[in-house]
CSV table of C-alpha atoms (C1' of nucleotides) in Angstrom, one decimal:
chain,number,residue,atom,x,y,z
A,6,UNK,CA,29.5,15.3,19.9
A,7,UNK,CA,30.5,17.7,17.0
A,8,UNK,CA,27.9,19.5,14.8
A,9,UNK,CA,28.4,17.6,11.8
A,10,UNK,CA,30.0,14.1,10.9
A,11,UNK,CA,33.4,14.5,9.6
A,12,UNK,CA,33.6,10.7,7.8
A,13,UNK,CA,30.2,11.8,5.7
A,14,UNK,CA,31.3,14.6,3.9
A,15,UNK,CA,27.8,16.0,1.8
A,16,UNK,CA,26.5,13.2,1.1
A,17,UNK,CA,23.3,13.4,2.6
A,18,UNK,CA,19.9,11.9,1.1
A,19,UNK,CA,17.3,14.5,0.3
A,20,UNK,CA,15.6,15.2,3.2
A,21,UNK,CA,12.3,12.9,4.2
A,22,UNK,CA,10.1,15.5,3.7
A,23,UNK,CA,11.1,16.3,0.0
A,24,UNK,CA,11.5,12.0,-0.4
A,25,UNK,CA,9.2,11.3,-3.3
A,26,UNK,CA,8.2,8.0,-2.0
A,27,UNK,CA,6.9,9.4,1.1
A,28,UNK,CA,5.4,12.6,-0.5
A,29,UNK,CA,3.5,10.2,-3.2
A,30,UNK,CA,2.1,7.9,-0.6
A,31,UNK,CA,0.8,11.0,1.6
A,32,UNK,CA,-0.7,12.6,-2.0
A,33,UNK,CA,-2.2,9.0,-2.1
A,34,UNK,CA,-3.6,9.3,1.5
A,35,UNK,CA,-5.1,12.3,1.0
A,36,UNK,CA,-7.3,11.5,-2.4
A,37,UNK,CA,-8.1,7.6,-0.9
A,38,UNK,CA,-9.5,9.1,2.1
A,39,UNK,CA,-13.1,10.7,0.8
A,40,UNK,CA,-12.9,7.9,-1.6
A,41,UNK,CA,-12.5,4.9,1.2
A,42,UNK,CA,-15.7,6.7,3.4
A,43,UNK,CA,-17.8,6.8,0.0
A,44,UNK,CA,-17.2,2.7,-0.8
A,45,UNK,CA,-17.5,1.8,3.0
A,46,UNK,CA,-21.0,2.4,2.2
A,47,UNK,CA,-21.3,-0.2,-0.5
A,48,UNK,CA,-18.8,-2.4,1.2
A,49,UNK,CA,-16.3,-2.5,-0.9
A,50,UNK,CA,-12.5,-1.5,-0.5
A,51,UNK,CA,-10.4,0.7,-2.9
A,52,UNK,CA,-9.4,-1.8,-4.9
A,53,UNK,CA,-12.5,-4.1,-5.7
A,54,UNK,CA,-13.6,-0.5,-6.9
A,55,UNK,CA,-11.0,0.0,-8.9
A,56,UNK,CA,-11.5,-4.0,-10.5
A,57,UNK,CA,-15.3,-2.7,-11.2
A,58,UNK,CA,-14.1,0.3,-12.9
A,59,UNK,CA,-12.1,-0.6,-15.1
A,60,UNK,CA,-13.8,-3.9,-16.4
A,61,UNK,CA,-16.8,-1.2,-16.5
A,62,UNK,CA,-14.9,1.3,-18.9
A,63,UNK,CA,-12.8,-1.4,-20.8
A,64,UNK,CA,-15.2,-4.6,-20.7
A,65,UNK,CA,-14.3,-8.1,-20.3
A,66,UNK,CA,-10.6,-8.8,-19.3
A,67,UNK,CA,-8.1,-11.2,-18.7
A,68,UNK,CA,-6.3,-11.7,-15.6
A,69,UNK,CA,-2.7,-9.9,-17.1
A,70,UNK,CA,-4.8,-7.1,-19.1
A,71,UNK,CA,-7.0,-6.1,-15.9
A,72,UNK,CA,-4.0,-6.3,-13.5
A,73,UNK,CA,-1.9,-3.5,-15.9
A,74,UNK,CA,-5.1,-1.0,-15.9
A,75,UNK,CA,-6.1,-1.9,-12.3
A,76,UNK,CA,-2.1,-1.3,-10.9
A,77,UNK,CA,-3.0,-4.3,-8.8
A,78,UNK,CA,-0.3,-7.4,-8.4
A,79,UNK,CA,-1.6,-10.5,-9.8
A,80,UNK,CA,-1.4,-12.4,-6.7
A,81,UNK,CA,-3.8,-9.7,-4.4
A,82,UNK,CA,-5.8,-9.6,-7.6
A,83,UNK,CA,-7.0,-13.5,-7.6
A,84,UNK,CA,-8.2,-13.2,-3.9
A,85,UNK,CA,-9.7,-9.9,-4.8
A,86,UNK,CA,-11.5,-11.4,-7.9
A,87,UNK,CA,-12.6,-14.5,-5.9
A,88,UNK,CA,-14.6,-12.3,-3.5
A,89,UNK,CA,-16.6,-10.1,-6.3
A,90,UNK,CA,-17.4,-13.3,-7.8
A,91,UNK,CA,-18.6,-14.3,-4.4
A,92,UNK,CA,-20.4,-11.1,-4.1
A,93,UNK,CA,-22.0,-11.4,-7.6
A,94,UNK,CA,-19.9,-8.3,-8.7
A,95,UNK,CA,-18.0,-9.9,-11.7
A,96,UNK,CA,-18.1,-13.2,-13.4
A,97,UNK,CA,-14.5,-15.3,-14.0
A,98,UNK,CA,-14.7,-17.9,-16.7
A,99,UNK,CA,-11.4,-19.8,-19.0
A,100,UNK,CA,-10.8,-18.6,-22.2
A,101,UNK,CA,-11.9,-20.9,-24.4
A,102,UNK,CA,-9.4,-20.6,-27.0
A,103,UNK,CA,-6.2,-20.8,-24.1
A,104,UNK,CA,-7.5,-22.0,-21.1
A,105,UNK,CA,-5.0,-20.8,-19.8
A,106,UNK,CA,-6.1,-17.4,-19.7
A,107,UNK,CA,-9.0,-16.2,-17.3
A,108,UNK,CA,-11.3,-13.7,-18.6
A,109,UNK,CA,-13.1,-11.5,-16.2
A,110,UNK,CA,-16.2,-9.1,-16.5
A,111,UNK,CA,-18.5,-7.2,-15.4
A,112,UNK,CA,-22.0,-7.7,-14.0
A,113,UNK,CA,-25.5,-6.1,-14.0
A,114,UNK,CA,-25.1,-5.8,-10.1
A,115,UNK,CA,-21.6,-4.2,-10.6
A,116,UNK,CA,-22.5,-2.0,-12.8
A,117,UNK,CA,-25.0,-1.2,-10.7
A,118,UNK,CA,-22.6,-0.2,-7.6
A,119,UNK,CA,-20.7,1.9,-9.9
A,120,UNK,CA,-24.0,4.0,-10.6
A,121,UNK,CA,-25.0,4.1,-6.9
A,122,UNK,CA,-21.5,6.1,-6.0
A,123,UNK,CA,-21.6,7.6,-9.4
A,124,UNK,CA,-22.8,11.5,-8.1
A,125,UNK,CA,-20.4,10.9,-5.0
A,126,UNK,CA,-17.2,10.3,-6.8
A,127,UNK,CA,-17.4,12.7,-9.1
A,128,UNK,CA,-18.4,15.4,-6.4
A,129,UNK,CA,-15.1,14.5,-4.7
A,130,UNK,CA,-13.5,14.6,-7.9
A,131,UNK,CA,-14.8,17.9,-8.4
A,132,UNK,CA,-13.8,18.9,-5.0
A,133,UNK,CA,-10.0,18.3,-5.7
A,134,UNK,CA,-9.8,20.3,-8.7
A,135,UNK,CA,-11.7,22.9,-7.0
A,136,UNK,CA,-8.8,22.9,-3.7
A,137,UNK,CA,-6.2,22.4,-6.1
A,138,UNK,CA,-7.1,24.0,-9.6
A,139,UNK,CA,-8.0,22.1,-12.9
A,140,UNK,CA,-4.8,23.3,-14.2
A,141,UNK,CA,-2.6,21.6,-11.6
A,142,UNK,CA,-4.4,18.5,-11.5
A,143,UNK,CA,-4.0,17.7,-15.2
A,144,UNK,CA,-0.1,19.1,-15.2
A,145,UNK,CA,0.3,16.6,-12.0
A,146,UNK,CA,-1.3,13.8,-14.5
A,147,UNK,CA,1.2,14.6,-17.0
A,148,UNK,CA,4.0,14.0,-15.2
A,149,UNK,CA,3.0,11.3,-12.8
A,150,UNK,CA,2.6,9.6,-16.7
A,151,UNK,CA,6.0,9.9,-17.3
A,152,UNK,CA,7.0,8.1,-14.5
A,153,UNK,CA,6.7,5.1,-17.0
A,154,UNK,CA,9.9,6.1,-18.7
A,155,UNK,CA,11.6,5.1,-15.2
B,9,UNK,CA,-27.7,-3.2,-27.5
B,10,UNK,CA,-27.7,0.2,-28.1
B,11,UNK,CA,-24.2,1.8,-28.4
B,12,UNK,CA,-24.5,4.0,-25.4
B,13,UNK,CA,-26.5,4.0,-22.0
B,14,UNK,CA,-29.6,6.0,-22.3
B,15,UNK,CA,-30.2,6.2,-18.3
B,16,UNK,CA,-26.4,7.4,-17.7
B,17,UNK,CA,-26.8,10.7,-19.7
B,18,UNK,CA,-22.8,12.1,-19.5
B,19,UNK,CA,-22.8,11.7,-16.4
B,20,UNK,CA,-19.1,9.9,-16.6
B,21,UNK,CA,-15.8,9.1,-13.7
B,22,UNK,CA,-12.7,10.6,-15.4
B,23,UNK,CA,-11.0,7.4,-17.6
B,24,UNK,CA,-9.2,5.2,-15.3
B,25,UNK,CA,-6.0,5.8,-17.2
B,26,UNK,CA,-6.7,9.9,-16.0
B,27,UNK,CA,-7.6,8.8,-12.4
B,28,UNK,CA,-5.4,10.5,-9.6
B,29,UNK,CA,-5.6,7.2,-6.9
B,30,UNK,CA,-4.3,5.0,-9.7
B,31,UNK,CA,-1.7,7.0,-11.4
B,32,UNK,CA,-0.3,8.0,-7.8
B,33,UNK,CA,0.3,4.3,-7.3
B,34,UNK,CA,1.9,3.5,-10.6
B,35,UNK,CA,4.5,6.5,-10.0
B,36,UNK,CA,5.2,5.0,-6.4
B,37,UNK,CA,5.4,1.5,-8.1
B,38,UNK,CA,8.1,3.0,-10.5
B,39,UNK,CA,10.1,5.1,-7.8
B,40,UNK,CA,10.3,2.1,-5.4
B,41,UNK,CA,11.0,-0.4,-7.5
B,42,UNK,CA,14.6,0.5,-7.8
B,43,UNK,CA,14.8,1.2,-3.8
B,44,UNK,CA,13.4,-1.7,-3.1
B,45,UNK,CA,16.0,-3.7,-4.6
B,46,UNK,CA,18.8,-1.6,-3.0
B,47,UNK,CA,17.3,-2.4,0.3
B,48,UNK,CA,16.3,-6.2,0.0
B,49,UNK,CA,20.5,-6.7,-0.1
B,50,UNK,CA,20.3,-5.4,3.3
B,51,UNK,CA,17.3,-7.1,4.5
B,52,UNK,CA,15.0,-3.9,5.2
B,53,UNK,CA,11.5,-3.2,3.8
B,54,UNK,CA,10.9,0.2,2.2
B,55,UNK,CA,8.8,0.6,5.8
B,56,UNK,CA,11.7,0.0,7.8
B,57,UNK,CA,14.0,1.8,5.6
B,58,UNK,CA,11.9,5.4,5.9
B,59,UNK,CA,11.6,5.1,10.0
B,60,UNK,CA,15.5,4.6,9.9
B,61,UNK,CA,15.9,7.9,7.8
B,62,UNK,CA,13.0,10.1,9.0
B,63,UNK,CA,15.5,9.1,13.0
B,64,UNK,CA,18.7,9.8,11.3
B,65,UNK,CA,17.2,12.9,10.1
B,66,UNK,CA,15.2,14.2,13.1
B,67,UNK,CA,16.6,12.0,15.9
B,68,UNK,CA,14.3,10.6,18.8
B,69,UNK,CA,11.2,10.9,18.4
B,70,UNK,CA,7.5,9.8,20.4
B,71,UNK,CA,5.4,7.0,18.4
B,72,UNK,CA,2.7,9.4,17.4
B,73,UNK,CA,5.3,12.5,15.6
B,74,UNK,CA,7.4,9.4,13.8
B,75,UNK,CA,4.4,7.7,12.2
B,76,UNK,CA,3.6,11.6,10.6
B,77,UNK,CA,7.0,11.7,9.9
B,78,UNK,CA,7.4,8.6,8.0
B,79,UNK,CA,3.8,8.3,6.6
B,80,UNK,CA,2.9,5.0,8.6
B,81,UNK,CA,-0.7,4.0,10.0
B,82,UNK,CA,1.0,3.4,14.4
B,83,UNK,CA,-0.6,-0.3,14.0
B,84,UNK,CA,2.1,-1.2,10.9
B,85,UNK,CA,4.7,1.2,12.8
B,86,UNK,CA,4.0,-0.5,16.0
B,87,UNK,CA,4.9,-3.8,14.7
B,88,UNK,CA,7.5,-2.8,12.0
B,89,UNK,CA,9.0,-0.9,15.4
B,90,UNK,CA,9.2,-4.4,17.4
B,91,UNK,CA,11.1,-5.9,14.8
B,92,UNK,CA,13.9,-3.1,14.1
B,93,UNK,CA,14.1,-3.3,18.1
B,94,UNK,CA,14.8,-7.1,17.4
B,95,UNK,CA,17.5,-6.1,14.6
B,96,UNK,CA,19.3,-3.6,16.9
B,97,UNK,CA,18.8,-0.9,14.6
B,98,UNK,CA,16.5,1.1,17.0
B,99,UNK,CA,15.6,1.7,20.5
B,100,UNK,CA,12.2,2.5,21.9
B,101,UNK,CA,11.3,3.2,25.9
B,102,UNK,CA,8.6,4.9,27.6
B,103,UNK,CA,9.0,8.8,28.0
B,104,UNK,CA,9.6,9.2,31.7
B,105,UNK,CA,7.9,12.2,32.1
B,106,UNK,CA,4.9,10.7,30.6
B,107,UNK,CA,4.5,7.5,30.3
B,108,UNK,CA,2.4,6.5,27.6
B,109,UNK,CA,4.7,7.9,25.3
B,110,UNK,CA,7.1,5.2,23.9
B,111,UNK,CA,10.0,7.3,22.3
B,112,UNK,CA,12.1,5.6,19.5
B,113,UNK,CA,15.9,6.0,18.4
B,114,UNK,CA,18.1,5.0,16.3
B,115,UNK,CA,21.2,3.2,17.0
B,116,UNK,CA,24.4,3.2,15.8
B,117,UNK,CA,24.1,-0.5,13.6
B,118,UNK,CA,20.6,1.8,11.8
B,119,UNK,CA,22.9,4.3,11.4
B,120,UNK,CA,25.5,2.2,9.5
B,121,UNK,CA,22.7,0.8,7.3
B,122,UNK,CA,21.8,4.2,6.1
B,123,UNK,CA,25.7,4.9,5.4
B,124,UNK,CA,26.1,1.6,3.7
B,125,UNK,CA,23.4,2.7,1.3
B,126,UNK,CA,23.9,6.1,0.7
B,127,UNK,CA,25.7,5.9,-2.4
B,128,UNK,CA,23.0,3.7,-4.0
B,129,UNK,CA,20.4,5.8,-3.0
B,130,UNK,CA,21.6,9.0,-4.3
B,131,UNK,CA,22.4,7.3,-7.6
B,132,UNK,CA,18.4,6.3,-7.8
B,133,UNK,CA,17.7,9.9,-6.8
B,134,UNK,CA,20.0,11.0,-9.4
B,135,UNK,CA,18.5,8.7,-12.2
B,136,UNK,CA,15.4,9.9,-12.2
B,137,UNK,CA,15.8,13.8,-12.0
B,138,UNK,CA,18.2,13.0,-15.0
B,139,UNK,CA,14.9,11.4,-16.8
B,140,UNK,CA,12.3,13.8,-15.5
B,141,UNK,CA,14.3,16.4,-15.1
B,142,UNK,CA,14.9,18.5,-11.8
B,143,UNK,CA,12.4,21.2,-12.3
B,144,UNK,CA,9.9,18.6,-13.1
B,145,UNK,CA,10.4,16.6,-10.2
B,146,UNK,CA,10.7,20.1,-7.7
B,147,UNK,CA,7.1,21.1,-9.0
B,148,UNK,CA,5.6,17.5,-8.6
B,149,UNK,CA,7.0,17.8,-5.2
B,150,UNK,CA,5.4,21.1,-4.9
B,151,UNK,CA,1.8,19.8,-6.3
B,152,UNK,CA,1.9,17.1,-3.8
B,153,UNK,CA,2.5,18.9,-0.8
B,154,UNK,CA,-0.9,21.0,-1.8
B,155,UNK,CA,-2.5,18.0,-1.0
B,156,UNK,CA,-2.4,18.6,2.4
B,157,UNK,CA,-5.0,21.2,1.9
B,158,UNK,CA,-7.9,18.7,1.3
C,1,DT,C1',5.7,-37.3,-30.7
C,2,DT,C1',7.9,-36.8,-26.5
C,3,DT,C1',10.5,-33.7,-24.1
C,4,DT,C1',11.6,-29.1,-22.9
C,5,DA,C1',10.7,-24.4,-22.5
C,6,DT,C1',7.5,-20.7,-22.1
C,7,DT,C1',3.3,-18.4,-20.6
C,8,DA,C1',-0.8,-17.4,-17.5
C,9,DT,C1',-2.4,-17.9,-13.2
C,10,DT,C1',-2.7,-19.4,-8.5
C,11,DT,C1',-0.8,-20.7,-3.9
C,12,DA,C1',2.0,-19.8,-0.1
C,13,DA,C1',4.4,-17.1,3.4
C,14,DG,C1',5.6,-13.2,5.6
C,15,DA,C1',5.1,-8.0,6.0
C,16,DT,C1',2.1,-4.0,5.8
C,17,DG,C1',-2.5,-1.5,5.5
C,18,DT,C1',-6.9,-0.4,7.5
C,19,DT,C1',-10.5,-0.1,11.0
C,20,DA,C1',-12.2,-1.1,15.5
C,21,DA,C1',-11.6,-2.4,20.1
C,22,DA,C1',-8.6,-2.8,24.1
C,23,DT,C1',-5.2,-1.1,27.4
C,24,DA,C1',-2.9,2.1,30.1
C,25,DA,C1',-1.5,6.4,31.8
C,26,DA,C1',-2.6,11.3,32.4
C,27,DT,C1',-6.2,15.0,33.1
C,28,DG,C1',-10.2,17.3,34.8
C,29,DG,C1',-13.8,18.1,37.6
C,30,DA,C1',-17.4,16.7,41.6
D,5,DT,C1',-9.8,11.6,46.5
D,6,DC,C1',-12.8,9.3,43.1
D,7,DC,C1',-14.5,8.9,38.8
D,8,DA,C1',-15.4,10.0,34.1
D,9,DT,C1',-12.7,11.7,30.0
D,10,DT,C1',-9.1,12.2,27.2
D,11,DT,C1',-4.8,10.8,25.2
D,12,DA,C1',-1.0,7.5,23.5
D,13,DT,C1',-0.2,3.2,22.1
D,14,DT,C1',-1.1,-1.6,21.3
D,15,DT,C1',-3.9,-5.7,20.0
D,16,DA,C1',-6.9,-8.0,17.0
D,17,DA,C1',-9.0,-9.2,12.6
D,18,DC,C1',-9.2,-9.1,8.0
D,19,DA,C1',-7.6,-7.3,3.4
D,20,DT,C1',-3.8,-6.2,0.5
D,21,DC,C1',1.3,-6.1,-0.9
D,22,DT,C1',5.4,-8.5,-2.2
D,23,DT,C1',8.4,-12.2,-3.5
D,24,DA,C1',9.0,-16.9,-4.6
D,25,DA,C1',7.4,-21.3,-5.7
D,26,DA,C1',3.8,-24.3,-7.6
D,27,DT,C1',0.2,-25.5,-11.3
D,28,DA,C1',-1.5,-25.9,-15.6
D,29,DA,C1',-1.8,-25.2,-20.4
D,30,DT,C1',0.4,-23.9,-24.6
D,31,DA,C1',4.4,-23.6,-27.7
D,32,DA,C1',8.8,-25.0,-29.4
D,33,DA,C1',12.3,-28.3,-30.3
D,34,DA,C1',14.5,-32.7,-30.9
DNA sequence: TTTTATTATTTAAGATGTTAAATAAATGGA
DNA sequence: TCCATTTATTTAACATCTTAAATAATAAAA
């Protein structure tokens, strides 16, 4: 066996450990972590908590809105949404103007989870740009934004 | 209704649209869309694409140092391992010096995948340090290797 | 108006993510 | 040696992700 391939001249993929797919979903790992221990608490996962905030900040939804601000497929979403109406968390009711459309929303208990973990998510917020420096965190915001012109 | 909460006196979660968790996914959403479309014409998962390339990179390698390599939780890799066994595109067997090490390889069939996409690949790398930018995309690799220091 | 196309959402199926428990082999004393 | 621990990996159970197909309601066209 010779050092290098002679048929595969250069043309190499970055190396895994500069991949930005794998670097992302480690970044990803790292923030979800102090955030997954915090909701175990309330018994929710990451993403029902991420369904309650964002109906929180923006108010009632439909299905396609909430699904753009949540980054959650439409298809997780409905089970997702079927089990925090279960839980009392949000309320799910037809447009009815195009009943077509679902509109979803928060509730008094929901809101009321939110204000439970309020002090801990923003004291691992704080931790983060503490580690990492405000700075950094808001450039990294910048340009994770422009991903969108992808 | 009064305009604002009077119980909830500034003590606000950054804006969903400025949260790290989500914008991290949307940016991974963006980045594999185009990969993932490259690899369904040859039947892989973005999964079993990155243990392929983190073997081709680093070759054999124990259960425990490929799932750090390639970002996987061992119960996914485990099974996403039993079905690349089942492809032909790796190898695993137990470490005979210890054996509750299973070590994993790749063969020469995962090797040809890799080569049949390399072209494809690099042009998606390409594309987007075009639109980003290559210093933009260095220092977001940079930022998000700091995260290891939560 | 009846058909056809489009839009919004859900269902279905297979793969992965996540946490906890189980298994199996190696290690470290009594 | 025997047993308790530790370590490496797998299994199990449930949630989510992803793609495609199915539903259901609206809009557009003939």
């Amino acid at each position: 066996m010779d050092g290098e391939s002679d048929s595969n001249n250069d043309r190499k993929l970055p190396s895994t450990a500069r991949s930005l797919p794998i670097a992302l979903i480690r970044a990803r790992e790292k923030v979800m972590g102090p955030i997954r221990e915090m909701l175990s608490n309330s018994g929710l996962t990451e993403q029902q908590w991420r369904i309650l905030r964002v109906l929180d900040e923006l108010g009632p939804l439909d299905s396609t809105k909430l699904s753009e601000n949540a980054s959650l497929l439409l298809p997780s979403q409905t089970r997702i949404v079927q089990t925090l109406v279960e839980k009392g968390l949000v309320t799910r009711q037809a447009d009815p103007s195009d009943r077509r459309r679902q509109t979803v929303a928060i509730t008094s208990s929901g809101q009321q989870i939110i204000l439970d973990n309020l002090d801990e998510a923003q004291r691992i917020a704080a931790h983060i740009e503490t580690v990492l420096g405000k700075e950094t965190v808001d450039r990294l915001l910048d340009i994770l934004e422009e991903f969108d012109r992808l």
